[in-house]
mmCIF file of C-alpha atoms in Angstrom:
data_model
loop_
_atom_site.group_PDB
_atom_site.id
_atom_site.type_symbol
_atom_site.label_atom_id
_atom_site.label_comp_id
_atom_site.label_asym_id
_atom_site.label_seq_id
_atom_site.Cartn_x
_atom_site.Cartn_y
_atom_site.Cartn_z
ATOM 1 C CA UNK A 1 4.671 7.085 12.094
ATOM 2 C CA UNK A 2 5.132 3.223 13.307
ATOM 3 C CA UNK A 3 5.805 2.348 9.222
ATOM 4 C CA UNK A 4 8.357 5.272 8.218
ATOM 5 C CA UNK A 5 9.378 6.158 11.932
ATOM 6 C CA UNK A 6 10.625 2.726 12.202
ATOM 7 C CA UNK A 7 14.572 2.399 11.285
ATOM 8 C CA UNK A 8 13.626 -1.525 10.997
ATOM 9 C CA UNK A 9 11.236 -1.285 8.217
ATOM 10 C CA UNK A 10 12.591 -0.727 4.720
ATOM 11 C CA UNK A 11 9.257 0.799 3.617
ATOM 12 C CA UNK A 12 7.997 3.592 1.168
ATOM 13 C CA UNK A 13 4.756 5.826 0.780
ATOM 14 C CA UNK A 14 3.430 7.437 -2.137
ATOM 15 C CA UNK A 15 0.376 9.796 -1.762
ATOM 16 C CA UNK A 16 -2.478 9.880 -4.236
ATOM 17 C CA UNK A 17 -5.716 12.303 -3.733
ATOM 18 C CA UNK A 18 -9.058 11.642 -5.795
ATOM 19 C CA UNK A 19 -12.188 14.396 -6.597
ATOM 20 C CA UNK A 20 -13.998 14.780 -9.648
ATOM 21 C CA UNK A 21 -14.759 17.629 -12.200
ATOM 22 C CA UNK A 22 -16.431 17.782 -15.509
ATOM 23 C CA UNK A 23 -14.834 20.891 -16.902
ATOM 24 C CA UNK A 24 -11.099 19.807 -16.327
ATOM 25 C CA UNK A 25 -9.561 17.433 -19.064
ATOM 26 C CA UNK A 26 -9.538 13.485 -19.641
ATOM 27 C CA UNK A 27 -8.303 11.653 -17.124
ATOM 28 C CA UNK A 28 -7.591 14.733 -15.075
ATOM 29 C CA UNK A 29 -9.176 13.613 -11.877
ATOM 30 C CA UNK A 30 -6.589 12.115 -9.713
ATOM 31 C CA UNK A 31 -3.572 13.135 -8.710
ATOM 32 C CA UNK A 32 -0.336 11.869 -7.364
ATOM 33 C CA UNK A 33 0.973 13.844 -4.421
ATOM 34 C CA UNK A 34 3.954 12.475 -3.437
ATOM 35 C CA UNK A 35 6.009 10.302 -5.228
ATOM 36 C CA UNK A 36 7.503 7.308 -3.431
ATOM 37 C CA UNK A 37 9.382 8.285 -0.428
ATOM 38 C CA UNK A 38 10.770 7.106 2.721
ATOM 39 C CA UNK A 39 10.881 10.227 4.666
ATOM 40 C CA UNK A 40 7.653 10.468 7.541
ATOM 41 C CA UNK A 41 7.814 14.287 7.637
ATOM 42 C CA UNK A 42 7.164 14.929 4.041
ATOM 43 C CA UNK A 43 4.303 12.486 3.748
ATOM 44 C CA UNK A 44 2.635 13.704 6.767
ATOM 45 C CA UNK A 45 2.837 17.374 5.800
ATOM 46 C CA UNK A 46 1.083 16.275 2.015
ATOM 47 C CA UNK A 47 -1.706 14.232 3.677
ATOM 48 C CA UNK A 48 -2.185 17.713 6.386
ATOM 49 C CA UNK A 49 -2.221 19.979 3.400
ATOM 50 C CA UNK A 50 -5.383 17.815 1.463
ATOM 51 C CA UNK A 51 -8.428 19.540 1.116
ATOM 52 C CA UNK A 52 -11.623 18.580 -0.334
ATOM 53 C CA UNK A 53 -12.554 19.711 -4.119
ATOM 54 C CA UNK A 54 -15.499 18.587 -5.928
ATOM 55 C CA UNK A 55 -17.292 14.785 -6.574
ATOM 56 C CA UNK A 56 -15.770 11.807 -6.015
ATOM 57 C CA UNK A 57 -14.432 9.756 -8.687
ATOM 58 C CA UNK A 58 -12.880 7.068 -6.972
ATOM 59 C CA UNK A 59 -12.286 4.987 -10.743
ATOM 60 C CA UNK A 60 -9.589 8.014 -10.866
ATOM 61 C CA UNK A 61 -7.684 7.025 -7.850
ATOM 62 C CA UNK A 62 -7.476 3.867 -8.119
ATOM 63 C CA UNK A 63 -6.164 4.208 -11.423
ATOM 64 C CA UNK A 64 -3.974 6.439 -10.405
ATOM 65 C CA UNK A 65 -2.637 4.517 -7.866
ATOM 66 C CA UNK A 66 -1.838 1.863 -9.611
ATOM 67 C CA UNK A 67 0.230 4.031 -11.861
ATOM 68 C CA UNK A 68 2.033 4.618 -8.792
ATOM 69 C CA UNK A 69 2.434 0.796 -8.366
ATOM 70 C CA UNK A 70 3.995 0.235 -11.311
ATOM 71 C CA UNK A 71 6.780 2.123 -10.429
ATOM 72 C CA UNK A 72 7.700 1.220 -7.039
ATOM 73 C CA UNK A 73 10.335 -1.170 -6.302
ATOM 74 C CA UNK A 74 10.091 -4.872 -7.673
ATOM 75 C CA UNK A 75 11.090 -6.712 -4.629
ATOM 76 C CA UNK A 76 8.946 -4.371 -2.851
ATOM 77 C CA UNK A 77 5.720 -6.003 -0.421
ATOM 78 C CA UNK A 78 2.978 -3.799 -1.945
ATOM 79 C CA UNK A 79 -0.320 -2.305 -0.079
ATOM 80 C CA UNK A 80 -2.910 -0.064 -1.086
ATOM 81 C CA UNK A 81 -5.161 2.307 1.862
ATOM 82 C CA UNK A 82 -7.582 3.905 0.117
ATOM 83 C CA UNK A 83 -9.402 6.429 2.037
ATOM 84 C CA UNK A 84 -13.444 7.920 1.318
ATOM 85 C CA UNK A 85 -15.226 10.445 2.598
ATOM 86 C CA UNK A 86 -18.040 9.943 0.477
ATOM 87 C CA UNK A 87 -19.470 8.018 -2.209
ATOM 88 C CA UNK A 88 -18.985 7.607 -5.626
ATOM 89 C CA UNK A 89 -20.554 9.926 -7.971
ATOM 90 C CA UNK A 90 -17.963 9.858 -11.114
ATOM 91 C CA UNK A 91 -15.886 8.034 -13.386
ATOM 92 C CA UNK A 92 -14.191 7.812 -16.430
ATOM 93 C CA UNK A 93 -15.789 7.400 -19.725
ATOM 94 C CA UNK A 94 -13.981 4.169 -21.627
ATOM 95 C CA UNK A 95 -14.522 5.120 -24.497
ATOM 96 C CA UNK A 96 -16.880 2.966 -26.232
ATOM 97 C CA UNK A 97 -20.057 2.499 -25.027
ATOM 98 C CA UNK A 98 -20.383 5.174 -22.645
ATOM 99 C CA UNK A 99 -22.504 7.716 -24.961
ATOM 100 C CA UNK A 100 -25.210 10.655 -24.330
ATOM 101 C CA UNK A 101 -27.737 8.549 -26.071
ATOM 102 C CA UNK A 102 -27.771 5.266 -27.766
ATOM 103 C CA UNK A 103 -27.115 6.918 -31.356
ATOM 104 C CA UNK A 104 -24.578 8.979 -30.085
ATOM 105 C CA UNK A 105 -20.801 8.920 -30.538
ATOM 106 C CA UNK A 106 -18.798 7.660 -27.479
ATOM 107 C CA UNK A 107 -17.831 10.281 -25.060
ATOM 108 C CA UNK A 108 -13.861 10.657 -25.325
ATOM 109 C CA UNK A 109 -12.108 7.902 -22.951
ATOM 110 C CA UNK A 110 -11.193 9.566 -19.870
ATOM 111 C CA UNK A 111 -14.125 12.208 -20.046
ATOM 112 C CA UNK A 112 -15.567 12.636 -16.420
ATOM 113 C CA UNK A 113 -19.170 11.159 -16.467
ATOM 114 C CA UNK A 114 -21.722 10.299 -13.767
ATOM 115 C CA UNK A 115 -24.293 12.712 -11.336
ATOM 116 C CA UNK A 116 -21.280 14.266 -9.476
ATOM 117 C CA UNK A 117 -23.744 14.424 -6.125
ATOM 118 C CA UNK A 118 -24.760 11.432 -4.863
ATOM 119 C CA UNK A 119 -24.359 7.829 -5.076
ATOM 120 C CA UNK A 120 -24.154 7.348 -9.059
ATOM 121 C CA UNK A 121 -24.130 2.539 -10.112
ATOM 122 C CA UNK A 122 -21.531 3.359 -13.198
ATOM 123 C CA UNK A 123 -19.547 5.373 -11.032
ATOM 124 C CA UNK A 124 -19.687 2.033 -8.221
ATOM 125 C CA UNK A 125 -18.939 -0.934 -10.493
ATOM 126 C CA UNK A 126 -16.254 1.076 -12.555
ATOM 127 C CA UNK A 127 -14.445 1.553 -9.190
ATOM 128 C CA UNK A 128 -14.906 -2.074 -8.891
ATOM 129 C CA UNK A 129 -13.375 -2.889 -12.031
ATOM 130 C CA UNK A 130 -10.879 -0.924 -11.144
ATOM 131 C CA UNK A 131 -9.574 -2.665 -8.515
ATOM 132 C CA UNK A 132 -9.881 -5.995 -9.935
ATOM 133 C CA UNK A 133 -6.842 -4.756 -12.881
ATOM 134 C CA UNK A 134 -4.688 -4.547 -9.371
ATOM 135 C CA UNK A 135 -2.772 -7.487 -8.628
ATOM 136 C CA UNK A 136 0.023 -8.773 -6.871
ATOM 137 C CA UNK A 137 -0.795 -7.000 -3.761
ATOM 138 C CA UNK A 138 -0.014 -8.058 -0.306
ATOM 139 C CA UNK A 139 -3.043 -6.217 1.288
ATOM 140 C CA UNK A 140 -5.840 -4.079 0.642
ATOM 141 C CA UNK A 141 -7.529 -1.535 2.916
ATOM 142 C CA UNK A 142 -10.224 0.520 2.572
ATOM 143 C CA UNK A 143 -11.300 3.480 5.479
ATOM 144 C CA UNK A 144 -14.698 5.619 5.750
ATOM 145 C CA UNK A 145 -13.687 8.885 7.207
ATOM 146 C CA UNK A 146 -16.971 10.358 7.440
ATOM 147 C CA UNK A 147 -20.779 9.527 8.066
ATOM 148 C CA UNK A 148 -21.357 10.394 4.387
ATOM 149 C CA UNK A 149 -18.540 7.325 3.530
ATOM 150 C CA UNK A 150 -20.389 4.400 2.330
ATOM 151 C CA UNK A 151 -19.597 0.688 4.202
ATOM 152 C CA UNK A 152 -21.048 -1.269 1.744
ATOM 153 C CA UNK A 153 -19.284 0.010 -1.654
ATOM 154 C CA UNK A 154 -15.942 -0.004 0.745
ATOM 155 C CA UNK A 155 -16.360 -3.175 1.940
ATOM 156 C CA UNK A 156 -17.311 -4.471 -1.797
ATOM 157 C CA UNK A 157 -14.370 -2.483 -2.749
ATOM 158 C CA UNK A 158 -11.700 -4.643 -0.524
ATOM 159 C CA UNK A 159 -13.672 -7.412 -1.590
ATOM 160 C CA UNK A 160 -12.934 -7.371 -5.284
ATOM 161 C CA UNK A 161 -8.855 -7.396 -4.342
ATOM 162 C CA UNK A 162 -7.078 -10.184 -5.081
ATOM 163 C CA UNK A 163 -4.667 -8.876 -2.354
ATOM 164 C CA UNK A 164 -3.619 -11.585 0.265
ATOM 165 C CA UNK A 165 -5.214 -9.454 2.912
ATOM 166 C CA UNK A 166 -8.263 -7.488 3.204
ATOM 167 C CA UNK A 167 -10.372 -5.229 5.447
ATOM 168 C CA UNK A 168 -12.663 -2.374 5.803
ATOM 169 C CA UNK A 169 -12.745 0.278 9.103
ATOM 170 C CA UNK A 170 -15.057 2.915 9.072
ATOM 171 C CA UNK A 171 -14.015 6.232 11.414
ATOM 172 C CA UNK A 172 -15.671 9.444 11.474
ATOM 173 C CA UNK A 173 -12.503 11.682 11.695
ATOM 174 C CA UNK A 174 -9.192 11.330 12.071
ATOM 175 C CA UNK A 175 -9.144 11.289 15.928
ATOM 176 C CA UNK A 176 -11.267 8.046 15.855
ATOM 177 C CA UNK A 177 -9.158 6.393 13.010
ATOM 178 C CA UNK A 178 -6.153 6.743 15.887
ATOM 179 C CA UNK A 179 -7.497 5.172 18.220
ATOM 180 C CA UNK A 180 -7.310 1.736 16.410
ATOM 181 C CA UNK A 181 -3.270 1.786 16.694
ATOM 182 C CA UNK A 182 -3.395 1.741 20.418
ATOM 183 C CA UNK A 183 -5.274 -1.091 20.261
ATOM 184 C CA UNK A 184 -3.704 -3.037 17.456
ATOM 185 C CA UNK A 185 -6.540 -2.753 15.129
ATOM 186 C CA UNK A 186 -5.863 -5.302 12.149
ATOM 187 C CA UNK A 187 -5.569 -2.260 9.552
ATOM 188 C CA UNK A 188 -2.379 -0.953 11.274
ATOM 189 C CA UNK A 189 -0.631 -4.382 12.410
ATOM 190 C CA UNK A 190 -1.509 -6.750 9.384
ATOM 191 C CA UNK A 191 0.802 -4.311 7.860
ATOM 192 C CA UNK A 192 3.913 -4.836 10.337
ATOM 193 C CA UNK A 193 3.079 -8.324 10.162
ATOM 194 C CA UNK A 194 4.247 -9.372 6.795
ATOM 195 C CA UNK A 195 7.328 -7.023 7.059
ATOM 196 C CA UNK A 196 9.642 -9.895 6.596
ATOM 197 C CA UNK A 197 10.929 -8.212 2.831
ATOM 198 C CA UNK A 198 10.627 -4.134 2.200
ATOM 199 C CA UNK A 199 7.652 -3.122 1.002
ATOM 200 C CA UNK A 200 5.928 0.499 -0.458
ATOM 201 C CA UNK A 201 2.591 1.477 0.304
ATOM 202 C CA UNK A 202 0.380 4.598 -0.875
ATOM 203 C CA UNK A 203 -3.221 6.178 0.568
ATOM 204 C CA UNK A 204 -5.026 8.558 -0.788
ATOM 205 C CA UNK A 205 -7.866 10.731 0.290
ATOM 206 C CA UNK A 206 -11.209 12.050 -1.280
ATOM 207 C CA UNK A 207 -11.495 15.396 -2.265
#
C-alpha cells in the first residue's frame, strides 16, 4: 500500500507465483499472475487469492520473473521480492547433462527434476544460477514466510544479485512480515529510498 497507494511514486507491480510438478509440461512451473500494473487493489486481491500447490521450484520463478523484467518499462528502477515458504526441492532440467543415468539421453530442457520433498543441492545452485542471469537491478529481496523457509539458501540467494541493494528478512506469517513497516525495516524503505526515477517491481510467492 505505501508503493502503489502513493500518488508520488510512479511505480508498477507484477505478480509471479512458483510450485513444482512432474506431470505438468516443460517449463510449466511458474506462473505470472499479474501483469505489470499500477493499480493496489488488483495486486492485493492476486497475492490474497495464492494458495499453495505442490514442491518448490524456485529456478521456475525466478525465471519467470525475469521474463517479467524484460518487459517492464526501460527507464523503469527495477526490484525483485521473492518470497519462500519452503525450500527448494525442483528445477528445470537444461537440457544437456541432466540425465537418468550417465548413458542416458538428456532429460528434455525444461523437464521438472529434483526430490520434490525436501531440500534437493541441484534444485539450490540452479536457483542460484538463476539469479546471477538477472542484472541491472536496483535491489534484491528475499523473505522466509514460514519456519520451513530456509535463511541460509535465502540469504545465499540475495547474495548472488548483482542488484545495488540486498537483504534477507525472515517472518513466520504475514502478520509478523507487517510489523517491519511500522518500524522502517530496510526491506520496505530501501525501496522508497531510491524513488528519485519510476520504477516496477514484482514478488512472488511459493506454492
Amino acid at each position: 500500500d505505501s508503493i502503489l497507494g502513493n500518488t508520488q511514486i510512479d511505480a508498477q507491480m507484477a505478480v509471479v507465483t512458483y510450485s513444482g510438478s512432474r506431470y505438468d509440461g516443460a517449463y510449466n512451473d511458474a506462473d505470472l499472475l499479474q501483469e505489470w500494473t499500477n493499480q493496489k487493489d488488483t495486486v492485493n486481491n492476486v497475492v490474497k487469492n495464492i494458495a499453495a500447490d505442490g514442491g518448490t521450484n524456485c529456478e521456475a520463478g525466478l525465471r519467470t520473473g525475469a521474463e517479467a523484467l524484460e518487459k517492464s518499462r526501460t527507464d523503469a528502477k527495477k526490484f525483485v521480492i521473492f518470497l519462500s515458504d519452503g525450500e527448494p526441492t525442483y528445477y528445470y532440467a537444461n537440457g544437456t547433462t541432466d540425465k537418468k543415468y550417465p548413458w542416458s539421453l538428456p532429460y528434455e530442457a525444461g523437464t521438472t527434476l529434483g526430490s520434490g520433498s525436501g531440500l534437493d543441492q541441484t534444485a539450490w545452485e540452479r536457483a542460484i544460477l538463476q539469479v546471477q542471469k538477472i542484472t541491472g537491478l536496483e535491489g534484491f529481496y528475499t523473505i522466509g514466510m514460514t519456519n520451513d523457509s530456509n535463511p541460509t539458501f535465502l540469504t545465499e540467494l540475495k547474495g548472488a544479485s548483482d542488484a545495488t541493494k540486498t537483504g534477507y528478512y525472515g517472518a513466520n506469517d504475514t502478520d509478523e512480515l507487517e510489523k517491519y513497516a511500522p518500524n522502517g525495516v530496510e526491506w520496505k524503505y530501501d525501496l522508497k529510498e531510491v524513488l528519485a526515477e519510476p520504477y516496477q517491481s514484482y514478488y512472488r510467492a511459493t506454492g
